[in-house]
Short mmCIF file of C-alpha atoms in Angstrom, two decimals:
data_model
loop_
_atom_site.label_atom_id
_atom_site.label_comp_id
_atom_site.label_asym_id
_atom_site.label_seq_id
_atom_site.Cartn_x
_atom_site.Cartn_y
_atom_site.Cartn_z
CA MET W 1 121.13 87.68 76.98
CA THR W 2 120.96 87.44 73.21
CA THR W 3 123.68 88.86 71.03
CA ALA W 4 123.89 89.92 67.42
CA ALA W 5 126.32 87.12 66.70
CA SER W 6 124.18 84.40 68.21
CA THR W 7 120.90 85.47 66.65
CA GLY W 8 122.14 86.28 63.21
CA THR W 9 120.94 89.86 63.44
CA SER W 10 123.02 92.81 62.39
CA ALA W 11 124.77 95.09 64.82
CA PRO W 12 122.66 97.86 66.37
CA SER W 13 122.28 100.91 64.19
CA PRO W 14 123.97 104.14 65.32
CA PRO W 15 121.89 106.15 67.79
CA ASP W 16 120.00 109.19 66.64
CA ARG W 17 122.22 112.24 67.12
CA SER W 18 119.50 114.79 66.57
CA SER W 19 119.06 115.53 70.25
CA ALA W 20 121.34 115.61 73.29
CA ARG W 21 118.49 114.75 75.60
CA PRO W 22 119.28 111.61 77.66
CA VAL W 23 117.23 108.55 76.74
CA PRO W 24 116.75 105.20 78.50
CA GLY W 25 119.88 103.09 78.23
CA SER W 26 122.15 106.02 77.47
CA ILE W 27 124.30 108.66 79.12
CA ASP W 28 125.06 112.17 77.96
CA ALA W 29 128.46 111.89 76.27
CA GLY W 30 128.69 115.62 75.66
CA THR W 31 129.63 116.33 79.29
CA ALA W 32 132.52 113.81 79.32
CA TRP W 33 131.15 112.89 82.75
CA GLY W 34 132.63 109.41 82.53
CA ARG W 35 136.16 110.81 82.35
CA ARG W 36 136.00 113.03 85.43
CA PRO W 37 137.81 113.49 87.78
CA PHE W 38 140.16 111.05 85.98
CA ASP W 39 139.99 108.96 82.80
CA PRO W 40 139.58 105.20 83.48
CA ALA W 41 140.66 104.43 79.90
CA LYS W 42 144.21 105.56 80.77
CA LEU W 43 144.65 102.96 83.50
CA PRO W 44 146.84 99.92 82.67
CA PHE W 45 144.07 97.49 83.69
CA TYR W 46 140.34 97.13 83.15
CA TYR W 47 138.45 99.65 85.27
CA GLY W 48 135.71 97.11 85.96
CA TRP W 49 137.84 95.72 88.78
CA ILE W 50 137.78 99.11 90.49
CA ILE W 51 134.03 99.16 89.97
CA LEU W 52 133.83 95.79 91.74
CA VAL W 53 135.48 97.27 94.83
CA VAL W 54 133.61 100.58 94.96
CA ALA W 55 130.24 98.97 94.21
CA SER W 56 130.85 96.69 97.19
CA VAL W 57 131.63 99.76 99.29
CA GLY W 58 128.35 101.30 98.13
CA VAL W 59 126.30 98.28 99.15
CA LEU W 60 128.17 98.12 102.47
CA ALA W 61 127.36 101.79 103.04
CA SER W 62 123.66 101.01 102.75
CA ILE W 63 123.75 99.06 106.03
CA PRO W 64 122.16 101.86 108.11
CA GLY W 65 119.13 101.52 105.83
CA GLN W 66 119.11 97.72 105.80
CA THR W 67 117.20 95.64 108.32
CA ALA W 68 120.47 94.34 109.76
CA GLY W 69 121.38 97.93 110.53
CA VAL W 70 117.96 98.89 111.89
CA SER W 71 117.17 95.84 114.01
CA VAL W 72 119.72 96.60 116.74
CA PHE W 73 118.16 100.03 117.26
CA THR W 74 114.58 98.78 117.74
CA ASP W 75 114.80 98.31 121.52
CA ASP W 76 116.25 101.82 121.94
CA LEU W 77 113.58 103.26 119.66
CA THR W 78 110.70 101.61 121.52
CA ALA W 79 112.12 102.78 124.87
CA THR W 80 112.77 106.31 123.63
CA THR W 81 109.62 107.00 121.61
CA GLY W 82 107.20 105.08 123.83
CA LEU W 83 105.90 103.06 120.86
CA SER W 84 105.27 99.35 121.26
CA ARG W 85 107.09 96.79 119.13
CA LEU W 86 103.95 96.28 117.07
CA GLN W 87 103.52 100.03 116.53
CA LEU W 88 107.14 100.35 115.49
CA SER W 89 106.66 97.44 113.09
CA ILE W 90 103.64 99.18 111.58
CA ALA W 91 105.70 102.33 111.07
CA TYR W 92 108.39 100.18 109.46
CA LEU W 93 105.73 98.68 107.19
CA ILE W 94 104.37 102.07 106.12
CA GLY W 95 107.77 103.65 105.55
CA THR W 96 109.32 100.68 103.77
CA GLY W 97 106.22 100.07 101.67
CA ALA W 98 106.11 103.68 100.53
CA SER W 99 109.78 103.57 99.57
CA GLY W 100 109.18 100.38 97.62
CA PHE W 101 106.51 101.96 95.46
CA LEU W 102 108.93 104.78 94.56
CA LEU W 103 111.86 102.55 93.59
CA PRO W 104 110.79 101.98 89.94
CA LEU W 105 111.29 105.72 89.48
CA GLY W 106 114.75 105.34 90.99
CA GLY W 107 115.55 102.55 88.55
CA ARG W 108 114.48 104.74 85.66
CA ALA W 109 116.67 107.56 87.03
CA ILE W 110 119.69 105.23 87.02
CA ASP W 111 119.14 104.49 83.32
CA VAL W 112 118.88 108.19 82.46
CA ARG W 113 121.16 109.97 84.96
CA GLY W 114 123.64 107.23 85.78
CA PRO W 115 124.46 105.43 89.05
CA ARG W 116 126.96 108.06 90.24
CA VAL W 117 124.36 110.83 90.48
CA VAL W 118 121.73 108.54 92.03
CA ALA W 119 124.17 106.98 94.51
CA LEU W 120 125.42 110.39 95.64
CA VAL W 121 121.89 111.64 96.27
CA ALA W 122 121.11 108.40 98.13
CA THR W 123 124.25 108.68 100.28
CA PHE W 124 123.49 112.23 101.41
CA GLY W 125 119.84 111.34 101.94
CA LEU W 126 120.76 108.35 104.10
CA ALA W 127 123.20 110.45 106.17
CA ALA W 128 120.57 113.15 106.74
CA THR W 129 118.01 110.54 107.76
CA VAL W 130 120.13 108.76 110.39
CA ALA W 131 121.20 112.15 111.77
CA GLY W 132 117.55 113.16 112.01
CA LEU W 133 116.51 109.91 113.68
CA SER W 134 119.19 110.45 116.33
CA LEU W 135 117.06 113.37 117.60
CA VAL W 136 113.82 111.44 118.30
CA GLY W 137 112.31 111.52 121.78
CA PRO W 138 109.11 110.58 123.61
CA MET W 139 106.02 110.96 121.41
CA GLY W 140 102.34 110.14 121.47
CA ASP W 141 101.12 107.12 119.55
CA LEU W 142 99.89 108.99 116.47
CA THR W 143 102.80 111.43 116.33
CA GLY W 144 105.29 108.65 116.88
CA LEU W 145 103.71 106.54 114.16
CA VAL W 146 103.88 109.41 111.65
CA VAL W 147 107.43 110.46 112.54
CA MET W 148 108.84 106.94 112.50
CA SER W 149 107.01 106.07 109.28
CA ILE W 150 108.63 109.05 107.56
CA GLY W 151 112.01 108.23 109.08
CA PHE W 152 111.87 104.59 108.08
CA GLY W 153 110.64 105.60 104.62
CA PHE W 154 113.68 107.76 103.91
CA LEU W 155 115.98 105.26 105.60
CA ARG W 156 114.80 102.39 103.42
CA PHE W 157 114.43 104.36 100.19
CA CYS W 158 117.92 105.83 100.35
CA GLY W 159 119.75 102.87 101.87
CA GLN W 160 118.15 99.55 101.01
CA GLY W 161 116.71 101.07 97.84
CA LEU W 162 118.64 103.64 95.81
CA LEU W 163 122.18 103.16 97.14
CA THR W 164 122.01 99.38 96.80
CA LEU W 165 120.22 99.44 93.44
CA SER W 166 122.58 101.98 91.86
CA SER W 167 125.69 100.14 93.08
CA ARG W 168 124.53 96.71 91.91
CA THR W 169 123.26 98.02 88.58
CA MET W 170 126.58 99.76 87.95
CA LEU W 171 128.54 96.58 88.66
CA ALA W 172 126.34 94.51 86.34
CA GLN W 173 126.96 97.02 83.53
CA TRP W 174 130.73 96.45 83.59
CA PHE W 175 130.88 92.68 83.12
CA GLU W 176 129.25 90.20 80.77
CA ARG W 177 131.30 87.01 80.41
CA ARG W 178 132.01 86.69 84.14
CA ARG W 179 129.14 88.79 85.48
CA GLY W 180 127.73 86.06 87.71
CA LEU W 181 131.05 85.22 89.33
CA VAL W 182 132.05 88.87 89.75
CA THR W 183 128.77 89.93 91.34
CA ALA W 184 128.81 86.80 93.50
CA THR W 185 132.30 87.68 94.74
CA SER W 186 131.10 91.13 95.73
CA ASN W 187 128.08 89.74 97.53
CA ALA W 188 130.13 87.04 99.26
CA ILE W 189 132.17 89.79 100.88
CA MET W 190 128.97 91.59 101.77
CA SER W 191 127.57 88.45 103.43
CA PHE W 192 130.35 88.51 106.02
CA ALA W 193 130.00 92.26 106.47
CA PHE W 194 126.25 92.03 107.01
CA ALA W 195 126.68 89.07 109.35
CA LEU W 196 129.02 91.11 111.54
CA THR W 197 126.84 94.22 111.38
CA PRO W 198 124.53 93.55 114.38
CA ALA W 199 127.43 92.85 116.73
CA LEU W 200 129.45 95.85 115.49
CA LEU W 201 126.51 98.23 115.76
CA LEU W 202 125.72 96.95 119.26
CA ALA W 203 129.32 97.75 120.20
CA LEU W 204 129.00 101.21 118.62
CA ILE W 205 125.80 101.84 120.56
CA GLY W 206 127.60 100.74 123.71
CA ILE W 207 130.08 103.60 123.39
CA ASP W 208 127.65 106.44 124.02
CA GLY W 209 124.14 105.30 123.13
CA PHE W 210 122.19 104.95 119.89
CA ARG W 211 122.14 108.71 119.16
CA THR W 212 125.93 108.98 118.96
CA ALA W 213 126.11 105.76 116.96
CA TRP W 214 123.79 107.14 114.28
CA ARG W 215 125.66 110.47 114.17
CA ILE W 216 128.97 108.70 113.64
CA LEU W 217 127.43 106.75 110.77
CA ALA W 218 126.11 109.98 109.23
CA VAL W 219 129.60 111.54 109.23
CA LEU W 220 131.16 108.43 107.68
CA LEU W 221 128.54 108.39 104.93
CA VAL W 222 129.13 112.01 103.91
CA VAL W 223 132.92 112.12 104.23
CA VAL W 224 133.99 108.63 103.14
CA VAL W 225 131.23 107.17 100.99
CA GLY W 226 130.36 110.45 99.30
CA LEU W 227 133.99 110.85 98.21
CA VAL W 228 134.15 107.29 96.90
CA VAL W 229 131.01 107.81 94.81
CA VAL W 230 132.13 111.12 93.30
CA VAL W 231 135.64 109.95 92.44
CA PHE W 232 135.21 106.32 91.38
CA TYR W 233 131.63 105.57 90.27
CA ARG W 234 131.10 105.30 86.48
CA THR W 235 127.93 104.43 84.56
CA SER W 236 129.30 101.82 82.13
CA PRO W 237 132.32 100.97 79.97
CA GLU W 238 130.72 102.83 77.06
CA SER W 239 130.60 106.04 79.08
CA THR W 240 134.38 106.01 79.57
CA GLY W 241 135.58 104.93 76.13
CA LEU W 242 136.05 101.28 77.17
CA VAL W 243 134.57 98.01 75.95
CA ILE W 244 132.75 95.68 78.34
CA ASP W 245 135.00 93.02 79.93
CA GLY W 246 138.03 94.95 78.61
CA ARG W 247 137.98 92.97 75.38
CA ARG W 248 140.98 93.58 73.20
CA GLY W 249 140.67 94.36 69.53
CA GLU W 250 137.39 96.20 69.94
CA VAL W 251 136.82 99.96 69.99
CA SER W 252 133.99 101.62 71.85
CA PRO W 253 131.92 104.42 70.30
CA VAL W 254 133.52 106.97 72.63
CA ALA W 255 137.02 105.82 71.78
CA ALA W 256 136.10 105.96 68.09
CA GLY W 257 135.53 109.68 68.30
CA GLN W 258 132.03 110.18 69.69
CA ALA W 259 133.21 111.72 72.95
CA GLY W 260 132.94 115.19 71.53
CA SER W 261 129.51 114.73 69.99
CA PRO W 262 126.41 116.10 71.71
CA GLY W 263 124.39 112.92 71.32
CA PRO W 264 123.91 110.05 73.74
CA ILE W 265 126.13 107.00 73.91
CA VAL W 266 123.79 104.01 73.85
CA ILE W 267 124.28 101.13 76.26
CA GLY W 268 123.36 97.58 75.36
CA ARG W 269 121.67 96.32 72.18
CA ASP W 270 118.53 97.13 70.23
CA ASP W 271 117.00 93.72 71.04
CA ASP W 272 117.39 94.12 74.81
CA ALA W 273 114.04 93.79 76.57
CA ASP W 274 112.37 96.82 78.06
CA ARG W 275 110.61 96.81 81.41
CA GLY W 276 107.20 95.81 80.01
CA GLU W 277 108.65 92.88 78.07
CA ALA W 278 110.56 91.67 81.12
CA LEU W 279 107.46 91.78 83.34
CA ARG W 280 105.54 89.67 80.82
CA ASP W 281 108.32 87.09 80.77
CA ILE W 282 107.65 84.21 83.18
CA ARG W 283 111.38 83.88 83.84
CA PHE W 284 111.37 87.29 85.53
CA TRP W 285 108.98 85.95 88.17
CA VAL W 286 110.85 82.67 88.61
CA VAL W 287 113.97 84.62 89.62
CA THR W 288 112.09 87.37 91.47
CA LEU W 289 109.65 85.49 93.72
CA PRO W 290 112.36 83.73 95.76
CA VAL W 291 114.27 86.96 96.41
CA VAL W 292 111.05 88.74 97.38
CA ALA W 293 110.22 85.88 99.76
CA LEU W 294 113.67 85.98 101.35
CA ALA W 295 113.58 89.77 101.60
CA SER W 296 110.27 89.57 103.44
CA THR W 297 111.00 86.71 105.82
CA SER W 298 114.68 87.37 106.42
CA THR W 299 113.86 91.01 107.16
CA ALA W 300 111.19 89.94 109.61
CA LEU W 301 113.52 87.48 111.32
CA THR W 302 116.32 90.03 111.54
CA PHE W 303 113.98 92.75 112.78
CA HIS W 304 112.61 90.50 115.55
CA ILE W 305 115.76 88.45 116.10
CA LEU W 306 116.15 89.39 119.77
CA ASP W 307 112.50 88.68 120.48
CA LEU W 308 112.70 85.37 118.61
CA GLY W 309 115.74 84.42 120.68
CA ALA W 310 113.85 85.18 123.88
CA GLU W 311 110.95 82.99 122.70
CA LEU W 312 113.39 80.11 122.14
CA GLY W 313 115.19 80.68 125.44
CA LEU W 314 118.36 82.04 123.82
CA SER W 315 120.27 85.11 125.03
CA GLN W 316 120.87 88.16 122.84
CA GLU W 317 124.48 87.13 122.29
CA GLN W 318 123.50 83.57 121.36
CA ILE W 319 120.80 84.51 118.86
CA VAL W 320 122.90 87.27 117.20
CA ARG W 321 125.79 84.85 116.68
CA ILE W 322 123.63 82.73 114.37
CA PHE W 323 124.38 85.12 111.49
CA VAL W 324 128.05 84.14 111.41
CA PRO W 325 127.61 80.43 110.52
CA ILE W 326 124.87 81.45 108.07
CA ALA W 327 127.45 83.65 106.34
CA PHE W 328 129.95 80.80 106.21
CA VAL W 329 127.36 78.72 104.36
CA SER W 330 126.08 81.50 102.12
CA VAL W 331 129.48 82.61 100.84
CA PRO W 332 130.44 79.39 98.98
CA VAL W 333 126.84 79.00 97.80
CA THR W 334 126.92 82.58 96.49
CA LEU W 335 130.10 81.87 94.54
CA LEU W 336 128.63 78.62 93.22
CA GLY W 337 125.42 80.38 92.22
CA GLY W 338 127.38 83.10 90.45
CA TRP W 339 129.37 80.49 88.55
CA LEU W 340 126.18 78.63 87.63
CA VAL W 341 124.25 81.69 86.45
CA ASP W 342 127.01 82.29 83.88
CA ARG W 343 126.52 78.76 82.51
CA VAL W 344 122.90 77.69 82.94
CA SER W 345 119.58 79.47 82.85
CA PRO W 346 119.10 81.66 85.94
CA VAL W 347 115.69 80.04 86.51
CA VAL W 348 117.53 76.94 87.75
CA VAL W 349 119.19 79.01 90.47
CA GLY W 350 115.82 80.57 91.25
CA ALA W 351 114.21 77.17 91.76
CA ALA W 352 117.07 76.02 94.01
CA MET W 353 116.70 79.16 96.13
CA SER W 354 112.96 78.57 96.49
CA ALA W 355 113.51 74.98 97.62
CA ALA W 356 116.10 76.03 100.21
CA GLN W 357 113.68 78.58 101.65
CA VAL W 358 110.94 76.02 102.18
CA VAL W 359 113.32 73.99 104.35
CA MET W 360 114.55 77.12 106.11
CA TYR W 361 111.12 78.37 107.13
CA LEU W 362 110.12 74.99 108.55
CA THR W 363 113.26 74.60 110.68
CA VAL W 364 114.02 78.13 111.97
CA PRO W 365 111.37 77.82 114.74
CA HIS W 366 113.56 75.06 116.20
CA LEU W 367 116.87 76.89 116.57
CA ASP W 368 116.99 75.73 120.17
CA ARG W 369 117.42 72.12 118.97
CA PRO W 370 120.97 71.36 117.74
CA VAL W 371 120.10 69.11 114.79
CA LEU W 372 117.27 71.25 113.43
CA ALA W 373 119.31 74.37 114.12
CA THR W 374 122.06 72.96 111.88
CA VAL W 375 119.54 72.28 109.10
CA ALA W 376 118.10 75.78 109.54
CA VAL W 377 121.53 77.41 109.30
CA ILE W 378 122.48 75.42 106.19
CA SER W 379 119.19 76.07 104.40
CA TRP W 380 119.19 79.75 105.44
CA GLY W 381 122.74 80.14 104.14
CA ALA W 382 121.88 78.32 100.92
CA ALA W 383 118.82 80.51 100.34
CA GLN W 384 120.84 83.63 101.07
CA GLY W 385 123.51 82.41 98.67
CA GLY W 386 121.07 82.52 95.78
CA TYR W 387 120.18 86.12 96.48
CA ALA W 388 123.22 87.71 94.81
CA PRO W 389 123.10 85.88 91.46
CA LEU W 390 119.37 86.51 91.10
CA THR W 391 119.49 90.24 91.95
CA SER W 392 122.75 91.17 90.24
CA ALA W 393 123.48 88.81 87.33
CA ALA W 394 120.22 87.12 86.32
CA LEU W 395 118.37 90.17 84.98
CA PRO W 396 121.07 91.51 82.61
CA ARG W 397 121.65 87.99 81.34
CA LEU W 398 117.98 87.36 80.65
CA PHE W 399 116.97 90.82 79.43
CA GLY W 400 120.11 92.79 78.49
CA ARG W 401 121.62 96.03 79.80
CA ARG W 402 119.81 98.84 78.00
CA HIS W 403 116.87 99.07 80.42
CA LEU W 404 118.56 97.30 83.32
CA GLY W 405 117.88 100.05 85.85
CA ALA W 406 114.15 100.09 85.11
CA ILE W 407 113.84 96.28 85.22
CA ALA W 408 115.97 95.91 88.34
CA GLY W 409 113.99 98.75 89.91
CA VAL W 410 110.81 96.69 89.67
CA GLN W 411 112.50 93.68 91.23
CA MET W 412 113.95 95.85 94.00
CA SER W 413 110.56 97.49 94.52
CA ALA W 414 108.94 94.10 95.05
CA MET W 415 111.72 93.13 97.46
CA VAL W 416 111.38 96.33 99.47
CA ILE W 417 107.61 96.02 99.67
CA GLY W 418 108.08 92.42 100.79
CA SER W 419 110.55 93.52 103.43
CA ALA W 420 107.98 96.08 104.58
CA VAL W 421 105.23 93.51 105.01
CA GLY W 422 107.42 90.94 106.75
CA PRO W 423 108.15 92.56 110.15
CA ALA W 424 104.59 93.82 110.64
CA LEU W 425 103.09 90.48 109.62
CA PHE W 426 105.38 88.58 111.99
CA ALA W 427 104.63 91.02 114.83
CA LEU W 428 100.89 90.74 114.22
CA ILE W 429 100.94 86.94 114.16
CA GLU W 430 103.18 86.75 117.22
CA THR W 431 100.90 89.15 119.10
CA THR W 432 97.85 87.09 118.09
CA VAL W 433 99.09 83.53 118.69
CA GLY W 434 102.12 84.16 120.90
CA SER W 435 104.70 82.56 118.58
CA TYR W 436 106.58 83.21 115.34
CA GLN W 437 106.17 79.63 114.08
CA ALA W 438 102.84 80.27 112.32
CA ALA W 439 104.35 83.25 110.48
CA LEU W 440 107.25 81.13 109.26
CA THR W 441 104.88 78.44 108.02
CA LEU W 442 102.89 81.06 106.11
CA SER W 443 106.15 82.31 104.57
CA THR W 444 106.49 79.11 102.52
CA VAL W 445 103.75 80.31 100.13
CA LEU W 446 105.97 82.49 97.91
CA PRO W 447 108.86 80.02 97.44
CA VAL W 448 106.34 77.26 96.68
CA ALA W 449 104.80 79.56 94.06
CA GLY W 450 108.28 80.11 92.64
CA LEU W 451 108.76 76.35 92.28
CA VAL W 452 105.40 76.05 90.50
CA LEU W 453 106.35 78.79 88.04
CA TYR W 454 109.69 77.07 87.45
CA VAL W 455 107.88 73.90 86.44
CA VAL W 456 105.56 75.91 84.16
CA ALA W 457 108.53 77.67 82.55
CA ALA W 458 110.31 74.34 82.00
CA ARG W 459 107.27 72.79 80.32
CA ARG W 460 106.59 75.79 78.11
CA GLY W 461 110.19 76.30 77.16
CA GLY W 462 110.97 72.66 76.57
CA GLY W 463 113.81 72.71 79.04
CA HIS W 464 116.19 75.47 80.00
CA PRO W 465 117.81 77.01 76.93
CA ASP W 466 120.82 79.19 77.50
CA PRO W 467 119.41 82.73 77.36
CA GLN W 468 122.68 84.04 75.93
CA SER W 469 122.39 81.84 72.86
CA ALA W 470 118.65 81.39 72.44
CA PRO W 471 117.15 84.03 70.14
CA GLY W 472 114.34 86.22 71.36
CA PRO W 473 112.66 86.42 74.73
CA GLY W 474 111.70 83.36 76.74
CA PRO W 475 108.21 82.10 77.59
CA ARG W 476 105.85 84.92 78.50
CA LEU W 477 102.79 85.20 80.60
CA ASP W 478 100.80 87.04 77.93
CA HIS W 479 100.87 84.55 75.09
CA ARG W 480 101.45 81.13 76.62
#
């Protein structure tokens, strides 16, 4: 991300105070919303570390809307509703795809209204959805398809979409110098949590069935997560009178006396890229294609994990346990990727993630063979390790913070749409040819495309300049 010091430009001019209407990249300072119910500026340490914890809680709370949280309920849903696995996958495709198309609006809402408001709405929406799904019963094909499409749509939009996007965007707003490492630390913790999710949810279902399990999750979302969001979430350092990274010797606009003014406190810099500029930048696609590919294929694999295990002759317990060693690989890779994205161009991390996925997709069909299973686990973990740096730290570094919600919303939208296509595509191919191997081979297309774009970006840019010191935007699709 370019800075005024590195480019030789002057500091951003004061924002226009003629209107209190919120604008992109700003929050309404007149409400003192950032200082309620307590003032983070009065704490003896930088509040960003609290944000690190609560943002991780927010992403963890999205599990009921993530594929890892849905996959263990698929057998119960097919048995209860009377829908086939393919029909349920189609409903998942429709619902997830619809939620994906709406996410850019959610990203824009985060820029204007702040992550606390968006996350709270998402939390209550997710709780209402899982409570509603706990009431489903036998249905005809058409009715079941409509009901489950709507249910999956709200589940994915609130959980995988808004709650995750608002939490990650908030965390990225609070750090600059160590953003990659901080966001990687959060996601490393999440990797273990998500790896344990299928087994824990299976145990919860075992208590009194899937209906009770979903109702328990709904109560936890409202009572625990809702309270965390209301009390601890904050939009940015600027909104609370702090300076990003807790830098000493600097005074924020709020601390300088703007807290009582009716105008907006502007986040980021005037030369930060907007959404249109980011989408025309080839670097956006180098870091986005691999995460879209992983979202699609990993979602499909997780959604059909029990069926894949049966195809390979593995029991449910054996195939579910594969997520634990994957997490052990992904955690150190996530931390390494976070460290790297603070020091080299994020497109390098994007290319490495694409390469790992190519190996992963070619070896996962052989999980029943010890040697190839080891390669599959390592490459899967490595690919998963690149996910956090590219979704949390790469975009603010490349394009700045002012329009981060809108830019990240497009990336998240592409990921959600990819995750919608994945399960249905895998189910269709498996139904047609009787195996998931062909679907995994087809999945190599996107990461290969990511590698091609990386080469194009390297040739056009003459290497990989540090985006924090190189002036102006990188190579773009519209004029190269």
